[in-house]
Amino acid sequence: MIAKALYPTVEKEQLGKLLGKRRSSRFSSSVAKKIDRLEQVLEDFMEPRLYYLVTSIDRVTKGAVQIEDGVTLGSPKLSKTMKDCEEMVCFVATIGEKVDGEISRLTRRKRISEAYILDSMGSVAVENMVEKFYQRMKGRYGTAEKAVTLRFSPGYCDWPVTDQKKLFRVMDSFPMVVQLTDTCLMTPRKSISGVFGVFPEASDSPLKFYNPCRDCARKHCIARRD
């Protein structure tokens, strides 16, 4: 399916993290002016799309999750998260290739700071769109007395980025604008793929709230979820 009405926004707090701004400080005057101008540029060039598929989980072992059609996703942390789940939501999201093109144009014209800021804004925007989708699905499943796990993407934690190929195989029924390179990177660049599990709300398993970030020593990771 293609998710509707999920137009992304750029949260300044998240943008500040990517640009290295301290939480208690403000953007400099010159950076703030560039952000204000580039917000309109981003809006003009964005073509947001989010595709998703709900698939059943057939089997969970200690180090892998097997879903429909025999596709096996190999990750001990992913399997620990999905242990109590009945279904998995797979998704691919993008804000389109035009943003990439504008970043490249700014770079060619030696407007490096603007290119860097727009690149960061694009990252925040696509992440914001995925988070809106995640919260929407969380609410939808909540009305059915179900709950969802945290989101996972290939390449994060111990889930190898090469499983990106398997995820795209699951999604191959969609005419997606997002393509996968031989090195498992996505084009357009401002794209995110991932999964999250669905389990009965009544589950009393301690794995219900499993968060792999709590087992990770990288305390200052920008993607950390406490």
PDB file of C-alpha atoms in Angstrom:
ATOM      1  CA  MET A   1       0.000   0.000   0.000  1.00  0.00           C
ATOM      2  CA  ILE A   2       0.984   3.637  -0.364  1.00  0.00           C
ATOM      3  CA  ALA A   3       0.494   5.729   2.779  1.00  0.00           C
ATOM      4  CA  LYS A   4      -1.542   8.911   2.235  1.00  0.00           C
ATOM      5  CA  ALA A   5      -1.296  12.388   3.799  1.00  0.00           C
ATOM      6  CA  LEU A   6       2.166  11.958   5.268  1.00  0.00           C
ATOM      7  CA  TYR A   7       3.788  15.185   4.171  1.00  0.00           C
ATOM      8  CA  PRO A   8       7.050  15.564   6.109  1.00  0.00           C
ATOM      9  CA  THR A   9       8.185  18.541   8.138  1.00  0.00           C
ATOM     10  CA  VAL A  10      11.631  19.594   9.338  1.00  0.00           C
ATOM     11  CA  GLU A  11      11.837  19.677  13.124  1.00  0.00           C
ATOM     12  CA  LYS A  12      14.422  22.277  14.146  1.00  0.00           C
ATOM     13  CA  GLU A  13      15.591  20.265  17.152  1.00  0.00           C
ATOM     14  CA  GLN A  14      16.414  17.249  14.970  1.00  0.00           C
ATOM     15  CA  LEU A  15      18.045  19.471  12.367  1.00  0.00           C
ATOM     16  CA  GLY A  16      20.180  21.041  15.072  1.00  0.00           C
ATOM     17  CA  LYS A  17      21.481  17.617  16.096  1.00  0.00           C
ATOM     18  CA  LEU A  18      22.604  16.855  12.548  1.00  0.00           C
ATOM     19  CA  LEU A  19      24.246  20.258  12.206  1.00  0.00           C
ATOM     20  CA  GLY A  20      26.105  19.867  15.496  1.00  0.00           C
ATOM     21  CA  LYS A  21      24.209  22.552  17.392  1.00  0.00           C
ATOM     22  CA  ARG A  22      24.164  22.270  21.149  1.00  0.00           C
ATOM     23  CA  ARG A  23      20.692  21.784  22.579  1.00  0.00           C
ATOM     24  CA  SER A  24      20.742  24.992  24.633  1.00  0.00           C
ATOM     25  CA  SER A  25      22.199  27.184  21.886  1.00  0.00           C
ATOM     26  CA  ARG A  26      20.677  28.894  18.858  1.00  0.00           C
ATOM     27  CA  PHE A  27      21.586  28.728  15.211  1.00  0.00           C
ATOM     28  CA  SER A  28      23.899  31.532  14.151  1.00  0.00           C
ATOM     29  CA  SER A  29      22.231  34.360  12.248  1.00  0.00           C
ATOM     30  CA  SER A  30      23.742  33.285   8.919  1.00  0.00           C
ATOM     31  CA  VAL A  31      22.751  29.629   9.375  1.00  0.00           C
ATOM     32  CA  ALA A  32      19.229  30.595  10.488  1.00  0.00           C
ATOM     33  CA  LYS A  33      18.768  32.702   7.331  1.00  0.00           C
ATOM     34  CA  LYS A  34      19.930  29.840   5.126  1.00  0.00           C
ATOM     35  CA  ILE A  35      17.581  27.432   6.863  1.00  0.00           C
ATOM     36  CA  ASP A  36      14.640  29.800   6.375  1.00  0.00           C
ATOM     37  CA  ARG A  37      15.390  30.120   2.666  1.00  0.00           C
ATOM     38  CA  LEU A  38      16.096  26.427   2.144  1.00  0.00           C
ATOM     39  CA  GLU A  39      12.827  25.410   3.791  1.00  0.00           C
ATOM     40  CA  GLN A  40      11.012  26.722   0.725  1.00  0.00           C
ATOM     41  CA  VAL A  41      13.535  25.051  -1.585  1.00  0.00           C
ATOM     42  CA  LEU A  42      12.963  21.716   0.150  1.00  0.00           C
ATOM     43  CA  GLU A  43       9.198  22.110  -0.066  1.00  0.00           C
ATOM     44  CA  ASP A  44       9.423  22.893  -3.781  1.00  0.00           C
ATOM     45  CA  PHE A  45      11.571  19.844  -4.572  1.00  0.00           C
ATOM     46  CA  MET A  46      10.144  17.186  -2.265  1.00  0.00           C
ATOM     47  CA  GLU A  47       8.091  14.353  -3.771  1.00  0.00           C
ATOM     48  CA  PRO A  48       7.316  12.232  -0.691  1.00  0.00           C
ATOM     49  CA  ARG A  49       6.302   8.601  -1.100  1.00  0.00           C
ATOM     50  CA  LEU A  50       5.906   5.831   1.472  1.00  0.00           C
ATOM     51  CA  TYR A  51       5.172   2.224   0.553  1.00  0.00           C
ATOM     52  CA  TYR A  52       4.336  -0.447   3.101  1.00  0.00           C
ATOM     53  CA  LEU A  53       3.333  -4.083   3.346  1.00  0.00           C
ATOM     54  CA  VAL A  54       2.061  -6.103   6.318  1.00  0.00           C
ATOM     55  CA  THR A  55       3.380  -9.656   6.278  1.00  0.00           C
ATOM     56  CA  SER A  56       2.961 -12.568   8.685  1.00  0.00           C
ATOM     57  CA  ILE A  57       5.864 -13.835  10.768  1.00  0.00           C
ATOM     58  CA  ASP A  58       6.228 -17.580  10.258  1.00  0.00           C
ATOM     59  CA  ARG A  59       9.084 -18.319  12.635  1.00  0.00           C
ATOM     60  CA  VAL A  60      11.497 -16.573  14.997  1.00  0.00           C
ATOM     61  CA  THR A  61      14.773 -18.232  15.993  1.00  0.00           C
ATOM     62  CA  LYS A  62      17.580 -16.951  18.178  1.00  0.00           C
ATOM     63  CA  GLY A  63      19.265 -15.151  15.308  1.00  0.00           C
ATOM     64  CA  ALA A  64      16.705 -14.716  12.531  1.00  0.00           C
ATOM     65  CA  VAL A  65      13.122 -13.884  11.612  1.00  0.00           C
ATOM     66  CA  GLN A  66      11.347 -15.820   8.860  1.00  0.00           C
ATOM     67  CA  ILE A  67       8.416 -14.108   7.159  1.00  0.00           C
ATOM     68  CA  GLU A  68       6.157 -15.011   4.229  1.00  0.00           C
ATOM     69  CA  ASP A  69       7.581 -16.731   1.137  1.00  0.00           C
ATOM     70  CA  GLY A  70      10.512 -18.105   3.135  1.00  0.00           C
ATOM     71  CA  VAL A  71      12.358 -14.781   3.403  1.00  0.00           C
ATOM     72  CA  THR A  72      14.705 -14.875   6.398  1.00  0.00           C
ATOM     73  CA  LEU A  73      16.086 -11.712   7.992  1.00  0.00           C
ATOM     74  CA  GLY A  74      19.248 -12.414   9.974  1.00  0.00           C
ATOM     75  CA  SER A  75      19.755 -10.374  13.144  1.00  0.00           C
ATOM     76  CA  PRO A  76      19.850 -11.566  16.777  1.00  0.00           C
ATOM     77  CA  LYS A  77      18.563  -8.201  18.025  1.00  0.00           C
ATOM     78  CA  LEU A  78      15.786  -8.092  15.437  1.00  0.00           C
ATOM     79  CA  SER A  79      14.744 -11.642  16.326  1.00  0.00           C
ATOM     80  CA  LYS A  80      14.757 -10.766  20.039  1.00  0.00           C
ATOM     81  CA  THR A  81      12.472  -7.835  19.298  1.00  0.00           C
ATOM     82  CA  MET A  82      10.119  -9.883  17.113  1.00  0.00           C
ATOM     83  CA  LYS A  83       9.852 -12.888  19.450  1.00  0.00           C
ATOM     84  CA  ASP A  84       6.257 -12.176  20.516  1.00  0.00           C
ATOM     85  CA  CYS A  85       5.102 -10.711  17.206  1.00  0.00           C
ATOM     86  CA  GLU A  86       2.536 -12.146  14.807  1.00  0.00           C
ATOM     87  CA  GLU A  87       3.063  -9.709  11.942  1.00  0.00           C
ATOM     88  CA  MET A  88       5.717  -7.404  10.562  1.00  0.00           C
ATOM     89  CA  VAL A  89       5.195  -4.081   8.793  1.00  0.00           C
ATOM     90  CA  CYS A  90       7.777  -3.527   6.029  1.00  0.00           C
ATOM     91  CA  PHE A  91       8.190  -0.029   4.562  1.00  0.00           C
ATOM     92  CA  VAL A  92      10.219   2.055   2.132  1.00  0.00           C
ATOM     93  CA  ALA A  93      10.005   5.865   2.199  1.00  0.00           C
ATOM     94  CA  THR A  94      11.575   8.646   0.141  1.00  0.00           C
ATOM     95  CA  ILE A  95      11.314  12.372  -0.484  1.00  0.00           C
ATOM     96  CA  GLY A  96      12.327  11.905  -4.135  1.00  0.00           C
ATOM     97  CA  GLU A  97      15.275  12.483  -6.440  1.00  0.00           C
ATOM     98  CA  LYS A  98      14.796  16.222  -7.029  1.00  0.00           C
ATOM     99  CA  VAL A  99      16.195  17.043  -3.600  1.00  0.00           C
ATOM    100  CA  ASP A 100      19.335  15.045  -4.468  1.00  0.00           C
ATOM    101  CA  GLY A 101      19.621  17.013  -7.682  1.00  0.00           C
ATOM    102  CA  GLU A 102      19.417  20.357  -5.908  1.00  0.00           C
ATOM    103  CA  ILE A 103      22.050  19.306  -3.368  1.00  0.00           C
ATOM    104  CA  SER A 104      24.361  18.326  -6.235  1.00  0.00           C
ATOM    105  CA  ARG A 105      23.693  21.638  -8.016  1.00  0.00           C
ATOM    106  CA  LEU A 106      24.574  23.646  -4.920  1.00  0.00           C
ATOM    107  CA  THR A 107      27.736  21.601  -4.485  1.00  0.00           C
ATOM    108  CA  ARG A 108      28.828  22.169  -8.084  1.00  0.00           C
ATOM    109  CA  ARG A 109      28.339  25.915  -7.582  1.00  0.00           C
ATOM    110  CA  LYS A 110      30.589  25.754  -4.482  1.00  0.00           C
ATOM    111  CA  ARG A 111      27.716  26.675  -2.175  1.00  0.00           C
ATOM    112  CA  ILE A 112      28.887  23.975   0.186  1.00  0.00           C
ATOM    113  CA  SER A 113      27.259  25.214   3.391  1.00  0.00           C
ATOM    114  CA  GLU A 114      23.855  25.440   1.711  1.00  0.00           C
ATOM    115  CA  ALA A 115      24.299  21.997   0.178  1.00  0.00           C
ATOM    116  CA  TYR A 116      25.184  20.589   3.590  1.00  0.00           C
ATOM    117  CA  ILE A 117      22.205  22.229   5.290  1.00  0.00           C
ATOM    118  CA  LEU A 118      19.779  21.080   2.586  1.00  0.00           C
ATOM    119  CA  ASP A 119      21.224  17.573   2.797  1.00  0.00           C
ATOM    120  CA  SER A 120      20.604  17.563   6.551  1.00  0.00           C
ATOM    121  CA  MET A 121      17.101  18.972   6.098  1.00  0.00           C
ATOM    122  CA  GLY A 122      16.321  16.177   3.640  1.00  0.00           C
ATOM    123  CA  SER A 123      17.465  13.572   6.156  1.00  0.00           C
ATOM    124  CA  VAL A 124      15.285  15.099   8.871  1.00  0.00           C
ATOM    125  CA  ALA A 125      12.293  15.321   6.512  1.00  0.00           C
ATOM    126  CA  VAL A 126      12.316  11.669   5.426  1.00  0.00           C
ATOM    127  CA  GLU A 127      12.822  10.544   9.031  1.00  0.00           C
ATOM    128  CA  ASN A 128       9.895  12.740  10.078  1.00  0.00           C
ATOM    129  CA  MET A 129       7.673  11.164   7.425  1.00  0.00           C
ATOM    130  CA  VAL A 130       8.549   7.660   8.618  1.00  0.00           C
ATOM    131  CA  GLU A 131       7.903   8.624  12.232  1.00  0.00           C
ATOM    132  CA  LYS A 132       4.465  10.009  11.292  1.00  0.00           C
ATOM    133  CA  PHE A 133       3.689   6.733   9.528  1.00  0.00           C
ATOM    134  CA  TYR A 134       4.917   4.733  12.525  1.00  0.00           C
ATOM    135  CA  GLN A 135       2.759   6.732  14.941  1.00  0.00           C
ATOM    136  CA  ARG A 136      -0.259   6.398  12.644  1.00  0.00           C
ATOM    137  CA  MET A 137       0.145   2.602  12.511  1.00  0.00           C
ATOM    138  CA  LYS A 138       0.754   2.479  16.255  1.00  0.00           C
ATOM    139  CA  GLY A 139      -2.582   4.217  16.807  1.00  0.00           C
ATOM    140  CA  ARG A 140      -4.364   2.006  14.284  1.00  0.00           C
ATOM    141  CA  TYR A 141      -3.124  -1.175  15.912  1.00  0.00           C
ATOM    142  CA  GLY A 142      -3.876   0.251  19.343  1.00  0.00           C
ATOM    143  CA  THR A 143      -7.589   0.379  18.534  1.00  0.00           C
ATOM    144  CA  ALA A 144      -7.374  -3.342  17.727  1.00  0.00           C
ATOM    145  CA  GLU A 145      -5.729  -4.075  21.095  1.00  0.00           C
ATOM    146  CA  LYS A 146      -2.337  -4.618  19.519  1.00  0.00           C
ATOM    147  CA  ALA A 147       0.983  -2.834  19.895  1.00  0.00           C
ATOM    148  CA  VAL A 148       4.128  -2.310  17.847  1.00  0.00           C
ATOM    149  CA  THR A 149       7.845  -2.687  18.447  1.00  0.00           C
ATOM    150  CA  LEU A 150      10.506  -0.093  17.746  1.00  0.00           C
ATOM    151  CA  ARG A 151      11.521   0.456  14.126  1.00  0.00           C
ATOM    152  CA  PHE A 152      14.548  -1.307  12.642  1.00  0.00           C
ATOM    153  CA  SER A 153      16.383  -0.632   9.368  1.00  0.00           C
ATOM    154  CA  PRO A 154      18.968  -2.778   7.564  1.00  0.00           C
ATOM    155  CA  GLY A 155      22.450  -1.631   8.551  1.00  0.00           C
ATOM    156  CA  TYR A 156      21.456  -0.649  12.099  1.00  0.00           C
ATOM    157  CA  CYS A 157      22.508  -2.609  15.191  1.00  0.00           C
ATOM    158  CA  ASP A 158      23.487  -6.118  14.056  1.00  0.00           C
ATOM    159  CA  TRP A 159      21.158  -6.305  11.062  1.00  0.00           C
ATOM    160  CA  PRO A 160      23.411  -6.475   7.947  1.00  0.00           C
ATOM    161  CA  VAL A 161      22.748  -3.913   5.252  1.00  0.00           C
ATOM    162  CA  THR A 162      22.812  -6.747   2.698  1.00  0.00           C
ATOM    163  CA  ASP A 163      19.366  -7.797   3.966  1.00  0.00           C
ATOM    164  CA  GLN A 164      18.173  -4.703   2.154  1.00  0.00           C
ATOM    165  CA  LYS A 165      17.900  -6.985  -0.888  1.00  0.00           C
ATOM    166  CA  LYS A 166      15.537  -9.308   0.966  1.00  0.00           C
ATOM    167  CA  LEU A 167      13.395  -6.409   2.145  1.00  0.00           C
ATOM    168  CA  PHE A 168      13.112  -5.065  -1.390  1.00  0.00           C
ATOM    169  CA  ARG A 169      12.220  -8.563  -2.621  1.00  0.00           C
ATOM    170  CA  VAL A 170       9.294  -8.574  -0.175  1.00  0.00           C
ATOM    171  CA  MET A 171       8.228  -5.164  -1.533  1.00  0.00           C
ATOM    172  CA  ASP A 172       8.693  -6.000  -5.231  1.00  0.00           C
ATOM    173  CA  SER A 173       4.940  -5.931  -5.919  1.00  0.00           C
ATOM    174  CA  PHE A 174       5.082  -2.108  -5.712  1.00  0.00           C
ATOM    175  CA  PRO A 175       6.187   0.076  -8.646  1.00  0.00           C
ATOM    176  CA  MET A 176       8.493   1.994  -6.297  1.00  0.00           C
ATOM    177  CA  VAL A 177      10.545   5.009  -7.316  1.00  0.00           C
ATOM    178  CA  VAL A 178      13.219   3.843  -4.859  1.00  0.00           C
ATOM    179  CA  GLN A 179      15.898   1.580  -6.314  1.00  0.00           C
ATOM    180  CA  LEU A 180      18.656  -0.467  -4.718  1.00  0.00           C
ATOM    181  CA  THR A 181      22.274  -0.275  -5.888  1.00  0.00           C
ATOM    182  CA  ASP A 182      24.686  -3.216  -6.020  1.00  0.00           C
ATOM    183  CA  THR A 183      26.111  -2.066  -2.679  1.00  0.00           C
ATOM    184  CA  CYS A 184      22.629  -2.069  -1.081  1.00  0.00           C
ATOM    185  CA  LEU A 185      22.329   1.713  -0.929  1.00  0.00           C
ATOM    186  CA  MET A 186      19.069   3.330  -1.967  1.00  0.00           C
ATOM    187  CA  THR A 187      18.433   5.909  -4.638  1.00  0.00           C
ATOM    188  CA  PRO A 188      17.144   8.546  -4.189  1.00  0.00           C
ATOM    189  CA  ARG A 189      19.551   9.036  -1.293  1.00  0.00           C
ATOM    190  CA  LYS A 190      16.964  10.549   0.997  1.00  0.00           C
ATOM    191  CA  SER A 191      15.161   7.259   1.480  1.00  0.00           C
ATOM    192  CA  ILE A 192      14.580   4.981   4.476  1.00  0.00           C
ATOM    193  CA  SER A 193      13.573   1.338   4.586  1.00  0.00           C
ATOM    194  CA  GLY A 194      12.725  -0.701   7.626  1.00  0.00           C
ATOM    195  CA  VAL A 195      10.357  -2.883   9.610  1.00  0.00           C
ATOM    196  CA  PHE A 196       8.518  -3.043  12.911  1.00  0.00           C
ATOM    197  CA  GLY A 197       6.634  -5.868  14.551  1.00  0.00           C
ATOM    198  CA  VAL A 198       3.017  -6.174  15.706  1.00  0.00           C
ATOM    199  CA  PHE A 199       2.064  -8.144  18.815  1.00  0.00           C
ATOM    200  CA  PRO A 200      -1.002  -8.610  21.056  1.00  0.00           C
ATOM    201  CA  GLU A 201      -1.322  -5.808  23.614  1.00  0.00           C
ATOM    202  CA  ALA A 202      -2.088  -8.351  26.324  1.00  0.00           C
ATOM    203  CA  SER A 203       1.360  -9.902  26.003  1.00  0.00           C
ATOM    204  CA  ASP A 204       3.161  -9.852  29.360  1.00  0.00           C
ATOM    205  CA  SER A 205       6.560 -10.817  27.976  1.00  0.00           C
ATOM    206  CA  PRO A 206       9.477  -8.668  29.207  1.00  0.00           C
ATOM    207  CA  LEU A 207      10.558  -8.469  25.550  1.00  0.00           C
ATOM    208  CA  LYS A 208       7.514  -6.305  24.869  1.00  0.00           C
ATOM    209  CA  PHE A 209       9.556  -3.203  25.575  1.00  0.00           C
ATOM    210  CA  TYR A 210      12.906  -4.476  24.305  1.00  0.00           C
ATOM    211  CA  ASN A 211      15.144  -1.653  23.145  1.00  0.00           C
ATOM    212  CA  PRO A 212      18.527  -2.711  21.679  1.00  0.00           C
ATOM    213  CA  CYS A 213      19.952   0.762  22.347  1.00  0.00           C
ATOM    214  CA  ARG A 214      20.008  -0.080  26.056  1.00  0.00           C
ATOM    215  CA  ASP A 215      22.470  -2.880  25.288  1.00  0.00           C
ATOM    216  CA  CYS A 216      24.719  -0.606  23.231  1.00  0.00           C
ATOM    217  CA  ALA A 217      27.792   1.201  24.563  1.00  0.00           C
ATOM    218  CA  ARG A 218      27.477   4.084  22.059  1.00  0.00           C
ATOM    219  CA  LYS A 219      25.869   6.506  24.512  1.00  0.00           C
ATOM    220  CA  HIS A 220      26.171   9.534  22.197  1.00  0.00           C
ATOM    221  CA  CYS A 221      24.800   7.906  19.019  1.00  0.00           C
ATOM    222  CA  ILE A 222      22.542  10.337  17.165  1.00  0.00           C
ATOM    223  CA  ALA A 223      20.064   7.514  16.485  1.00  0.00           C
ATOM    224  CA  ARG A 224      19.942   6.345  20.102  1.00  0.00           C
ATOM    225  CA  ARG A 225      16.463   5.640  21.525  1.00  0.00           C
ATOM    226  CA  ASP A 226      16.336   5.680  25.321  1.00  0.00           C
TER     227      ASP A 226
END
